[in-house]
Amino acid sequence: MKNVEKNILIKILLHLIFLCIPTLVATAFALKGMNEYYTVVNNNWFAQTCFFFAGIFISCILFNFRLRFLPITAILAAVLIIAQTIIANAELSEFNTFFYLVQFRVFSVLFVTGWICGWGFARFKNFAIVFAAIIVVIAVFITVSEMEFSFAGILKTFLPIILFAFYIIYMSAAMRNITTFSRSRFLIFLRNLLGILALFFLLMFAIGLLMKSTFTDIEKTWDKKSDKNEFDGLLERNQDSTYKMKDKMRPNPTFGKGKDNPQPMFVAYINNYLDYAQTIPSPLYFVSHYLTDFDTFTETFEKDTIIPYDDLFKPLPAEIDLYFSKSDTAIMNTALRDSLTKIVDVDVYNINLSPAEFVAPLTSFFCQPVAVEDNYKTLFKSAYRVKSVVSDLNGAYFVYPSRDPMLLNYQQIRYDILASVNDFDDLPEIFYNYYTSLPDNDFIDSLKNLTKQITSNSETVVEKIIAIRDYFFAVDEFGAPVFKYTENPGIPGIPSASKLAHFLFESHKGYCAHFAGATLFMLRACGIPARLTVGFATVDRSDKNKGWYWFYEDQAHAWVQIYFPKFGWIDFDTTIGNDDMEESPQPDGTPPMQINKANFAGVGKIISLDTINNLIDFALQKMTLNDFEYIFETPENIVLDMTSAKILRDTVQLKFSELSDNDSGLSLSFDENMKTLQPTPNLSQNEVLSMLPTPVPIDEFRIDVDKNKNENDKKPDTQNTKSQNENVNILEICLIIIAVLLALMLAAPYIIFRYYKYKSKLKTKNANIFYVYKAAMFLLNQLYNERRNLTPLRFAADVADKKYKTDFEKFIIIYLKFKYSDKEILTDEKEFANNFYNDFEKKIKKNHKKTEIIKRFLNIKQTIKFYTNNYGTTKRSY
Amino acid sequence: MEQQNEAIEKSEQQSQTASKTQLLIDNIETVIKGKRSKIEMIVSVLLARGHILLEDNPGTGKTLLARTLAQSISANDTRSLQFKRIQFTPDLLPMDLIGSHIFDDAKKDFVFKKGPLFCNVLLADEINRASPKVQSALLESMAENQISIGDVTYKLQNLFFAIATQNPIETEGTYPLPEAQLDRFFMKLSLDYVDDETEADIYRNYLQIDENLQTVKQVLDLPTVLELQAEVDKIYVHDEIILAIRNIVTGTRNDTNILLPCSTRSGIIFLKCLKAFAFVNNRTYVIEDDIKTLAHAVLHHRIIFKTNDARKKSLAHLVDAEITRLARLRIYDKPYY
């Protein structure tokens, strides 16, 4: 009795050391991770681990003694429920009650989980397998939904989980086998454990080494396809790996921007300098579009369909012919009505932006696609010129505190000018209401109170704005900033709570969406018209190439624009400096040459070719002459001089002789003489045509590549499907290999059986009686599933013959005689042995159902037993 | 063909001699019920020219078995075996065993009066009750098959078979045999209680059994036994079996849980027992099952174990490993066709 108790104590000790403590460590890590991510569990991982430990510890001890699960767990449940009711009814303030309830629930869930784990380890035979499976499934789920697919990430999250799962399964199986405890056994057990762990690491290491390249490939393809979270980042990646600004933005727990290697998006030259110091370039933010609609429920900023006094100019550069332009004079005129405005030229060289994307500084009204210099064609996909009405007051330096005296001066000047704006009375009511509307909920109420506090000392509009700016840029008494930029601000304690409220009142951590969203509502709370803008922040990294700016993926940004009557929209960015972004390691590249300005551009069709004089009869459909555009209802015939023309189809240069009739295309002239031809708006089309020289000197002729274009469009698709196919192929091969292995494993017993049977029928000189013996023993091994460790003779006599009424004993005696005797076996014995097997198999199979035979022949475990079986017996027999 | 005929002839002759042992065993079984395997082993020891130690509780049939065995092969004519029984007690002297010189009035000389040791079958009851002096006298005679008294050495009979019994529980007033002396016994056997069925059977038929005991037939005579012993020497032992014996014996030497491993002599004794056991089982060759059946009885009492756990398992593990090896073994050295 004492011995039994000792055994139980040792068993408990082993369970605690080898099962519970590793589980506890794993749980502690998981809880720590969860604490960083979910605020429900709120930075208390140590206490939570203790709860879990209490659960697993108590139940492991209780259930190792033979206590019943149900009654004890029922008592536990009752205790928990009573405790909860007490807490719920306790005389506490409502918030405290809620807080304690949440805490209590976290505690109960952890305790009960620990409890069930302890019970499972102590009692439930296959618990470890179930437990490990659940853990792995959860890990896979989290990885797929939350994580970036990267080799290192997989290694970091999966390896420990798999190791743990593996360990738990192995360990609990090993535990079950320990019935008595002795020192030597324990040492063997430890040795096995260490050996298996070493083997595991070796295996993983080898797999890691071998598969790394494959993994990175998969990583890449995965990366391309992944559109996991539509609110991750501000940019979305298209199938052809170009980028586009998203139409929606939400202050999310993760931004998903923090990539190691941000892609360059575009390069721009802004011909804008400070008006009083023309040497200092004034960078401008690039607007993509405005998110003027707000979904209160999901806290999502969205594009509105109808916007009063819409001033967004959004052409598609790809749809405009080269050197032809699209402009919106209404926008230009409205914008130009404001004082201190000028028209600024901007050149945008697209690298990775989608052709459907158009970005330009506020307020753009003109877009003209231009050709990219030949030398830069590989780097830049396309280029366009933009004209924007820019206020002298606008600029990226609007808010950032700067020590540059010139900029300080500029900011002061601007402040002084804007101080004159005191009211918005003159604004149209629809406009003012649209841009100052606020949702109606608790968060906005508290935000209004906060704004009132912040701006209590401010009189003018601009003072209020500066007060709001200062609120976000404030530092605490130690000089550390109150608000911090982070791309993973986490989610608030109550999942449904406002993320903006969480940002503004609790965590003070967020990224641009949080800052811009909060600023927008604070401004509107002051009655200042403002709107949320997404686009690209301009970073002036070096003054090597003045006016040139490079834009990377991580510069995608959201900020606020404020409307000042008489001065128009002004960019206002309160996102606190993200050090990473400003110190972006991405260098500015070498900017391309200034854009070739074509004096003449004509779209039309070749009517006939004069190969001797290099002349073309050209049916002109559309023409632009020094920025004046003309469209001809009926094509006008002109003669083009192709002597010095470069003929291009897509990017391939052709010879003149390769041109043919009916080729339609675009002819360009950069000729200086053409520059003198200055049409005026009053001239009719015919008058302008007559101004053209005959023949018109052409410098470049681009053949339309519509047909080729279609082919090109298809290409990426086929490539895509190809890479998909490759993936499918890899998957297929893997599946086939697994299936074959599985089939082989299942078929192995039967194959081995057939092999022995085949060998037993061969009349070779070498003993085939051995194979008769093997086949018979194997058949019995598969069909007679009881554990046996008898010698063949005893097994035949005591088990097989009794159950199946066979003559197996007789055969075994003959076999043993053959095996050990110095004499030949007798003729009749040989005859018996030769005819023995068929009859034997029939008799045995008669005793089992067909389905049972098939089932048992699929049992590889039994086959393994055949080769590991001990034929002696450990029992004493004398 | 001729060879085969010869083989048949030989096997017939074999079965004739073997049937004699069967006859002997059957004869013993008329009195001792339900212990055939034990009887086979005891007969094996007899044929292997060894001695046996029976250790068990009183009333399990030790003495009965020894007596029946002796009676089956002895009668009162000169050709038969002589059976003697000595009850060992603490005050027993070697003289009582060996015999002593007594003065013969007629011859006027000291004449050696032979003690009970000069017999063919000796039942030494409760051997551990006697003093070590007596024990060693018995054991010497067992080992050397001769007795030295003063300067005269007396040879024992050609057939000398000692059956010693001892009681395991009673330790008071006993002198446990040291391992070195236990080594002289080929086997140490425990008879055990019979199974329930046989137990009832014995009660039902005790009168019959008693009668059988009174009228035990003599089925073998001394020359036959000697002949059988010679027959046993001819039993073939395959080399793999020899290797298995070697492996078991050396295995005990490599086992850290064993203080005193098996000696080479014990290996030889094991081999002798295996041969005799195969013969008793009507075979001309030794098989793996023989090793399993005999290993414990032959080897276990010669080994000193360090722990109780090892006492239970060490030897069995060694034997199991060898049996497993033999059972899987494919012997290539002879053709089947």
PDB file of N, CA and C in Angstrom, chain A residues 5-77:
ATOM      1  N   GLU A   5       1.308   4.289  -2.880  1.00  0.00           N
ATOM      2  CA  GLU A   5       1.256   5.727  -2.653  1.00  0.00           C
ATOM      3  C   GLU A   5       2.510   6.418  -3.169  1.00  0.00           C
ATOM      4  N   LYS A   6       3.637   5.753  -2.945  1.00  0.00           N
ATOM      5  CA  LYS A   6       4.908   6.310  -3.402  1.00  0.00           C
ATOM      6  C   LYS A   6       4.880   6.437  -4.928  1.00  0.00           C
ATOM      7  N   ASN A   7       4.364   5.392  -5.564  1.00  0.00           N
ATOM      8  CA  ASN A   7       4.282   5.430  -7.014  1.00  0.00           C
ATOM      9  C   ASN A   7       3.443   6.591  -7.497  1.00  0.00           C
ATOM     10  N   ILE A   8       2.320   6.812  -6.829  1.00  0.00           N
ATOM     11  CA  ILE A   8       1.447   7.915  -7.247  1.00  0.00           C
ATOM     12  C   ILE A   8       2.162   9.240  -7.084  1.00  0.00           C
ATOM     13  N   LEU A   9       2.868   9.375  -5.949  1.00  0.00           N
ATOM     14  CA  LEU A   9       3.582  10.640  -5.722  1.00  0.00           C
ATOM     15  C   LEU A   9       4.628  10.865  -6.798  1.00  0.00           C
ATOM     16  N   ILE A  10       5.341   9.808  -7.131  1.00  0.00           N
ATOM     17  CA  ILE A  10       6.358   9.945  -8.184  1.00  0.00           C
ATOM     18  C   ILE A  10       5.705  10.307  -9.505  1.00  0.00           C
ATOM     19  N   LYS A  11       4.564   9.681  -9.762  1.00  0.00           N
ATOM     20  CA  LYS A  11       3.846   9.957 -11.005  1.00  0.00           C
ATOM     21  C   LYS A  11       3.420  11.425 -11.069  1.00  0.00           C
ATOM     22  N   ILE A  12       2.911  11.916  -9.935  1.00  0.00           N
ATOM     23  CA  ILE A  12       2.503  13.322  -9.891  1.00  0.00           C
ATOM     24  C   ILE A  12       3.704  14.215 -10.137  1.00  0.00           C
ATOM     25  N   LEU A  13       4.798  13.864  -9.489  1.00  0.00           N
ATOM     26  CA  LEU A  13       6.009  14.666  -9.623  1.00  0.00           C
ATOM     27  C   LEU A  13       6.454  14.696 -11.090  1.00  0.00           C
ATOM     28  N   LEU A  14       6.449  13.532 -11.715  1.00  0.00           N
ATOM     29  CA  LEU A  14       6.844  13.456 -13.118  1.00  0.00           C
ATOM     30  C   LEU A  14       5.911  14.278 -13.991  1.00  0.00           C
ATOM     31  N   HIS A  15       4.614  14.158 -13.710  1.00  0.00           N
ATOM     32  CA  HIS A  15       3.643  14.922 -14.492  1.00  0.00           C
ATOM     33  C   HIS A  15       3.915  16.411 -14.366  1.00  0.00           C
ATOM     34  N   LEU A  16       4.164  16.812 -13.103  1.00  0.00           N
ATOM     35  CA  LEU A  16       4.369  18.250 -12.880  1.00  0.00           C
ATOM     36  C   LEU A  16       5.626  18.729 -13.596  1.00  0.00           C
ATOM     37  N   ILE A  17       6.694  17.941 -13.456  1.00  0.00           N
ATOM     38  CA  ILE A  17       7.967  18.407 -14.025  1.00  0.00           C
ATOM     39  C   ILE A  17       7.952  18.356 -15.541  1.00  0.00           C
ATOM     40  N   PHE A  18       7.491  17.230 -16.088  1.00  0.00           N
ATOM     41  CA  PHE A  18       7.686  17.036 -17.517  1.00  0.00           C
ATOM     42  C   PHE A  18       6.500  17.460 -18.373  1.00  0.00           C
ATOM     43  N   LEU A  19       5.330  17.546 -17.797  1.00  0.00           N
ATOM     44  CA  LEU A  19       4.186  17.959 -18.620  1.00  0.00           C
ATOM     45  C   LEU A  19       3.696  19.344 -18.243  1.00  0.00           C
ATOM     46  N   CYS A  20       3.455  19.561 -16.947  1.00  0.00           N
ATOM     47  CA  CYS A  20       2.819  20.810 -16.543  1.00  0.00           C
ATOM     48  C   CYS A  20       3.756  21.998 -16.715  1.00  0.00           C
ATOM     49  N   ILE A  21       5.004  21.828 -16.306  1.00  0.00           N
ATOM     50  CA  ILE A  21       5.896  22.992 -16.360  1.00  0.00           C
ATOM     51  C   ILE A  21       6.164  23.437 -17.801  1.00  0.00           C
ATOM     52  N   PRO A  22       6.465  22.511 -18.744  1.00  0.00           N
ATOM     53  CA  PRO A  22       6.581  22.971 -20.119  1.00  0.00           C
ATOM     54  C   PRO A  22       5.312  23.646 -20.636  1.00  0.00           C
ATOM     55  N   THR A  23       4.157  23.058 -20.303  1.00  0.00           N
ATOM     56  CA  THR A  23       2.899  23.669 -20.727  1.00  0.00           C
ATOM     57  C   THR A  23       2.793  25.075 -20.158  1.00  0.00           C
ATOM     58  N   LEU A  24       3.216  25.189 -18.907  1.00  0.00           N
ATOM     59  CA  LEU A  24       3.153  26.481 -18.230  1.00  0.00           C
ATOM     60  C   LEU A  24       4.045  27.498 -18.930  1.00  0.00           C
ATOM     61  N   VAL A  25       5.250  27.064 -19.276  1.00  0.00           N
ATOM     62  CA  VAL A  25       6.178  27.982 -19.957  1.00  0.00           C
ATOM     63  C   VAL A  25       5.576  28.422 -21.284  1.00  0.00           C
ATOM     64  N   ALA A  26       5.031  27.429 -22.015  1.00  0.00           N
ATOM     65  CA  ALA A  26       4.413  27.761 -23.297  1.00  0.00           C
ATOM     66  C   ALA A  26       3.268  28.746 -23.094  1.00  0.00           C
ATOM     67  N   THR A  27       2.457  28.487 -22.081  1.00  0.00           N
ATOM     68  CA  THR A  27       1.318  29.375 -21.823  1.00  0.00           C
ATOM     69  C   THR A  27       1.803  30.764 -21.451  1.00  0.00           C
ATOM     70  N   ALA A  28       2.856  30.829 -20.641  1.00  0.00           N
ATOM     71  CA  ALA A  28       3.372  32.134 -20.239  1.00  0.00           C
ATOM     72  C   ALA A  28       3.779  32.937 -21.467  1.00  0.00           C
ATOM     73  N   PHE A  29       4.451  32.268 -22.407  1.00  0.00           N
ATOM     74  CA  PHE A  29       4.867  32.974 -23.622  1.00  0.00           C
ATOM     75  C   PHE A  29       3.661  33.437 -24.425  1.00  0.00           C
ATOM     76  N   ALA A  30       2.681  32.515 -24.544  1.00  0.00           N
ATOM     77  CA  ALA A  30       1.479  32.863 -25.303  1.00  0.00           C
ATOM     78  C   ALA A  30       0.779  34.053 -24.652  1.00  0.00           C
ATOM     79  N   LEU A  31       0.682  34.028 -23.321  1.00  0.00           N
ATOM     80  CA  LEU A  31      -0.016  35.107 -22.616  1.00  0.00           C
ATOM     81  C   LEU A  31       0.737  36.417 -22.761  1.00  0.00           C
ATOM     82  N   LYS A  32       2.051  36.311 -22.730  1.00  0.00           N
ATOM     83  CA  LYS A  32       2.852  37.523 -22.880  1.00  0.00           C
ATOM     84  C   LYS A  32       2.579  38.150 -24.243  1.00  0.00           C
ATOM     85  N   GLY A  33       2.569  37.287 -25.255  1.00  0.00           N
ATOM     86  CA  GLY A  33       2.280  37.772 -26.601  1.00  0.00           C
ATOM     87  C   GLY A  33       0.895  38.387 -26.670  1.00  0.00           C
ATOM     88  N   MET A  34      -0.076  37.714 -26.035  1.00  0.00           N
ATOM     89  CA  MET A  34      -1.447  38.212 -26.078  1.00  0.00           C
ATOM     90  C   MET A  34      -1.566  39.555 -25.364  1.00  0.00           C
ATOM     91  N   ASN A  35      -0.807  39.700 -24.282  1.00  0.00           N
ATOM     92  CA  ASN A  35      -0.871  40.946 -23.535  1.00  0.00           C
ATOM     93  C   ASN A  35      -0.403  42.129 -24.358  1.00  0.00           C
ATOM     94  N   GLU A  36       0.547  41.851 -25.239  1.00  0.00           N
ATOM     95  CA  GLU A  36       1.026  42.938 -26.075  1.00  0.00           C
ATOM     96  C   GLU A  36       0.008  43.291 -27.141  1.00  0.00           C
ATOM     97  N   TYR A  37      -0.851  42.326 -27.426  1.00  0.00           N
ATOM     98  CA  TYR A  37      -1.738  42.529 -28.559  1.00  0.00           C
ATOM     99  C   TYR A  37      -3.159  42.904 -28.133  1.00  0.00           C
ATOM    100  N   TYR A  38      -3.677  42.178 -27.183  1.00  0.00           N
ATOM    101  CA  TYR A  38      -5.039  42.454 -26.741  1.00  0.00           C
ATOM    102  C   TYR A  38      -5.014  43.172 -25.400  1.00  0.00           C
ATOM    103  N   THR A  39      -5.786  44.200 -25.294  1.00  0.00           N
ATOM    104  CA  THR A  39      -5.782  44.907 -24.025  1.00  0.00           C
ATOM    105  C   THR A  39      -6.763  44.302 -23.042  1.00  0.00           C
ATOM    106  N   VAL A  40      -7.580  43.342 -23.518  1.00  0.00           N
ATOM    107  CA  VAL A  40      -8.488  42.668 -22.581  1.00  0.00           C
ATOM    108  C   VAL A  40      -7.681  42.068 -21.446  1.00  0.00           C
ATOM    109  N   VAL A  41      -6.577  41.463 -21.828  1.00  0.00           N
ATOM    110  CA  VAL A  41      -5.780  40.784 -20.818  1.00  0.00           C
ATOM    111  C   VAL A  41      -4.797  41.736 -20.131  1.00  0.00           C
ATOM    112  N   ASN A  42      -4.632  42.877 -20.719  1.00  0.00           N
ATOM    113  CA  ASN A  42      -4.014  44.034 -20.081  1.00  0.00           C
ATOM    114  C   ASN A  42      -2.781  43.814 -19.198  1.00  0.00           C
ATOM    115  N   ASN A  43      -1.675  43.623 -19.845  1.00  0.00           N
ATOM    116  CA  ASN A  43      -0.356  43.669 -19.196  1.00  0.00           C
ATOM    117  C   ASN A  43      -0.277  43.045 -17.817  1.00  0.00           C
ATOM    118  N   ASN A  44      -0.747  41.848 -17.751  1.00  0.00           N
ATOM    119  CA  ASN A  44      -0.764  41.204 -16.449  1.00  0.00           C
ATOM    120  C   ASN A  44      -0.408  39.741 -16.600  1.00  0.00           C
ATOM    121  N   TRP A  45       0.501  39.491 -17.521  1.00  0.00           N
ATOM    122  CA  TRP A  45       0.702  38.093 -17.925  1.00  0.00           C
ATOM    123  C   TRP A  45       1.192  37.223 -16.788  1.00  0.00           C
ATOM    124  N   PHE A  46       1.932  37.802 -15.862  1.00  0.00           N
ATOM    125  CA  PHE A  46       2.492  36.976 -14.801  1.00  0.00           C
ATOM    126  C   PHE A  46       1.377  36.427 -13.903  1.00  0.00           C
ATOM    127  N   ALA A  47       0.478  37.351 -13.535  1.00  0.00           N
ATOM    128  CA  ALA A  47      -0.641  36.918 -12.685  1.00  0.00           C
ATOM    129  C   ALA A  47      -1.476  35.880 -13.425  1.00  0.00           C
ATOM    130  N   GLN A  48      -1.674  36.117 -14.731  1.00  0.00           N
ATOM    131  CA  GLN A  48      -2.490  35.176 -15.498  1.00  0.00           C
ATOM    132  C   GLN A  48      -1.838  33.810 -15.568  1.00  0.00           C
ATOM    133  N   THR A  49      -0.512  33.809 -15.741  1.00  0.00           N
ATOM    134  CA  THR A  49       0.198  32.537 -15.757  1.00  0.00           C
ATOM    135  C   THR A  49       0.018  31.834 -14.420  1.00  0.00           C
ATOM    136  N   CYS A  50       0.013  32.620 -13.354  1.00  0.00           N
ATOM    137  CA  CYS A  50      -0.185  32.024 -12.037  1.00  0.00           C
ATOM    138  C   CYS A  50      -1.555  31.363 -11.937  1.00  0.00           C
ATOM    139  N   PHE A  51      -2.564  32.033 -12.476  1.00  0.00           N
ATOM    140  CA  PHE A  51      -3.912  31.435 -12.471  1.00  0.00           C
ATOM    141  C   PHE A  51      -3.899  30.098 -13.191  1.00  0.00           C
ATOM    142  N   PHE A  52      -3.300  30.129 -14.349  1.00  0.00           N
ATOM    143  CA  PHE A  52      -3.232  28.912 -15.160  1.00  0.00           C
ATOM    144  C   PHE A  52      -2.500  27.829 -14.390  1.00  0.00           C
ATOM    145  N   PHE A  53      -1.404  28.235 -13.765  1.00  0.00           N
ATOM    146  CA  PHE A  53      -0.597  27.290 -13.009  1.00  0.00           C
ATOM    147  C   PHE A  53      -1.421  26.675 -11.887  1.00  0.00           C
ATOM    148  N   ALA A  54      -2.170  27.550 -11.191  1.00  0.00           N
ATOM    149  CA  ALA A  54      -3.003  27.056 -10.096  1.00  0.00           C
ATOM    150  C   ALA A  54      -3.939  25.975 -10.622  1.00  0.00           C
ATOM    151  N   GLY A  55      -4.569  26.269 -11.769  1.00  0.00           N
ATOM    152  CA  GLY A  55      -5.521  25.319 -12.344  1.00  0.00           C
ATOM    153  C   GLY A  55      -4.863  23.996 -12.656  1.00  0.00           C
ATOM    154  N   ILE A  56      -3.761  24.073 -13.386  1.00  0.00           N
ATOM    155  CA  ILE A  56      -3.131  22.835 -13.862  1.00  0.00           C
ATOM    156  C   ILE A  56      -2.530  22.063 -12.691  1.00  0.00           C
ATOM    157  N   PHE A  57      -1.994  22.787 -11.725  1.00  0.00           N
ATOM    158  CA  PHE A  57      -1.329  22.174 -10.580  1.00  0.00           C
ATOM    159  C   PHE A  57      -2.341  21.408  -9.730  1.00  0.00           C
ATOM    160  N   ILE A  58      -3.414  22.113  -9.384  1.00  0.00           N
ATOM    161  CA  ILE A  58      -4.402  21.499  -8.494  1.00  0.00           C
ATOM    162  C   ILE A  58      -5.036  20.292  -9.163  1.00  0.00           C
ATOM    163  N   SER A  59      -5.448  20.481 -10.428  1.00  0.00           N
ATOM    164  CA  SER A  59      -6.175  19.382 -11.054  1.00  0.00           C
ATOM    165  C   SER A  59      -5.254  18.207 -11.317  1.00  0.00           C
ATOM    166  N   CYS A  60      -3.992  18.498 -11.643  1.00  0.00           N
ATOM    167  CA  CYS A  60      -3.051  17.398 -11.896  1.00  0.00           C
ATOM    168  C   CYS A  60      -2.899  16.547 -10.648  1.00  0.00           C
ATOM    169  N   ILE A  61      -2.795  17.196  -9.495  1.00  0.00           N
ATOM    170  CA  ILE A  61      -2.629  16.448  -8.249  1.00  0.00           C
ATOM    171  C   ILE A  61      -3.911  15.701  -7.892  1.00  0.00           C
ATOM    172  N   LEU A  62      -5.042  16.430  -7.995  1.00  0.00           N
ATOM    173  CA  LEU A  62      -6.314  15.820  -7.608  1.00  0.00           C
ATOM    174  C   LEU A  62      -6.633  14.606  -8.467  1.00  0.00           C
ATOM    175  N   PHE A  63      -6.421  14.758  -9.774  1.00  0.00           N
ATOM    176  CA  PHE A  63      -6.884  13.695 -10.661  1.00  0.00           C
ATOM    177  C   PHE A  63      -5.912  12.536 -10.738  1.00  0.00           C
ATOM    178  N   ASN A  64      -4.674  12.755 -10.263  1.00  0.00           N
ATOM    179  CA  ASN A  64      -3.785  11.611 -10.196  1.00  0.00           C
ATOM    180  C   ASN A  64      -4.190  10.679  -9.083  1.00  0.00           C
ATOM    181  N   PHE A  65      -4.727  11.255  -7.984  1.00  0.00           N
ATOM    182  CA  PHE A  65      -5.424  10.398  -7.032  1.00  0.00           C
ATOM    183  C   PHE A  65      -6.772  10.139  -7.670  1.00  0.00           C
ATOM    184  N   ARG A  66      -7.400   9.043  -7.260  1.00  0.00           N
ATOM    185  CA  ARG A  66      -8.526   8.655  -8.102  1.00  0.00           C
ATOM    186  C   ARG A  66      -9.795   9.440  -7.797  1.00  0.00           C
ATOM    187  N   LEU A  67      -9.758  10.710  -8.070  1.00  0.00           N
ATOM    188  CA  LEU A  67     -10.955  11.517  -7.830  1.00  0.00           C
ATOM    189  C   LEU A  67     -11.779  11.569  -9.106  1.00  0.00           C
ATOM    190  N   ARG A  68     -13.073  11.803  -8.931  1.00  0.00           N
ATOM    191  CA  ARG A  68     -13.948  11.846 -10.108  1.00  0.00           C
ATOM    192  C   ARG A  68     -13.923  13.224 -10.714  1.00  0.00           C
ATOM    193  N   PHE A  69     -13.931  13.276 -12.029  1.00  0.00           N
ATOM    194  CA  PHE A  69     -13.820  14.562 -12.725  1.00  0.00           C
ATOM    195  C   PHE A  69     -15.096  15.386 -12.586  1.00  0.00           C
ATOM    196  N   LEU A  70     -16.212  14.725 -12.865  1.00  0.00           N
ATOM    197  CA  LEU A  70     -17.458  15.481 -12.960  1.00  0.00           C
ATOM    198  C   LEU A  70     -17.846  16.185 -11.657  1.00  0.00           C
ATOM    199  N   PRO A  71     -17.937  15.453 -10.536  1.00  0.00           N
ATOM    200  CA  PRO A  71     -18.370  16.153  -9.306  1.00  0.00           C
ATOM    201  C   PRO A  71     -17.428  17.305  -8.934  1.00  0.00           C
ATOM    202  N   ILE A  72     -16.119  17.072  -9.040  1.00  0.00           N
ATOM    203  CA  ILE A  72     -15.176  18.116  -8.624  1.00  0.00           C
ATOM    204  C   ILE A  72     -15.278  19.321  -9.538  1.00  0.00           C
ATOM    205  N   THR A  73     -15.407  19.059 -10.816  1.00  0.00           N
ATOM    206  CA  THR A  73     -15.532  20.167 -11.745  1.00  0.00           C
ATOM    207  C   THR A  73     -16.858  20.891 -11.545  1.00  0.00           C
ATOM    208  N   ALA A  74     -17.885  20.127 -11.208  1.00  0.00           N
ATOM    209  CA  ALA A  74     -19.176  20.761 -10.919  1.00  0.00           C
ATOM    210  C   ALA A  74     -19.037  21.707  -9.734  1.00  0.00           C
ATOM    211  N   ILE A  75     -18.314  21.256  -8.700  1.00  0.00           N
ATOM    212  CA  ILE A  75     -18.094  22.117  -7.531  1.00  0.00           C
ATOM    213  C   ILE A  75     -17.345  23.380  -7.957  1.00  0.00           C
ATOM    214  N   LEU A  76     -16.312  23.172  -8.778  1.00  0.00           N
ATOM    215  CA  LEU A  76     -15.516  24.309  -9.257  1.00  0.00           C
ATOM    216  C   LEU A  76     -16.382  25.304 -10.015  1.00  0.00           C
ATOM    217  N   ALA A  77     -17.210  24.772 -10.910  1.00  0.00           N
ATOM    218  CA  ALA A  77     -18.086  25.631 -11.702  1.00  0.00           C
ATOM    219  C   ALA A  77     -19.017  26.417 -10.782  1.00  0.00           C
TER     220      ALA A  77
END
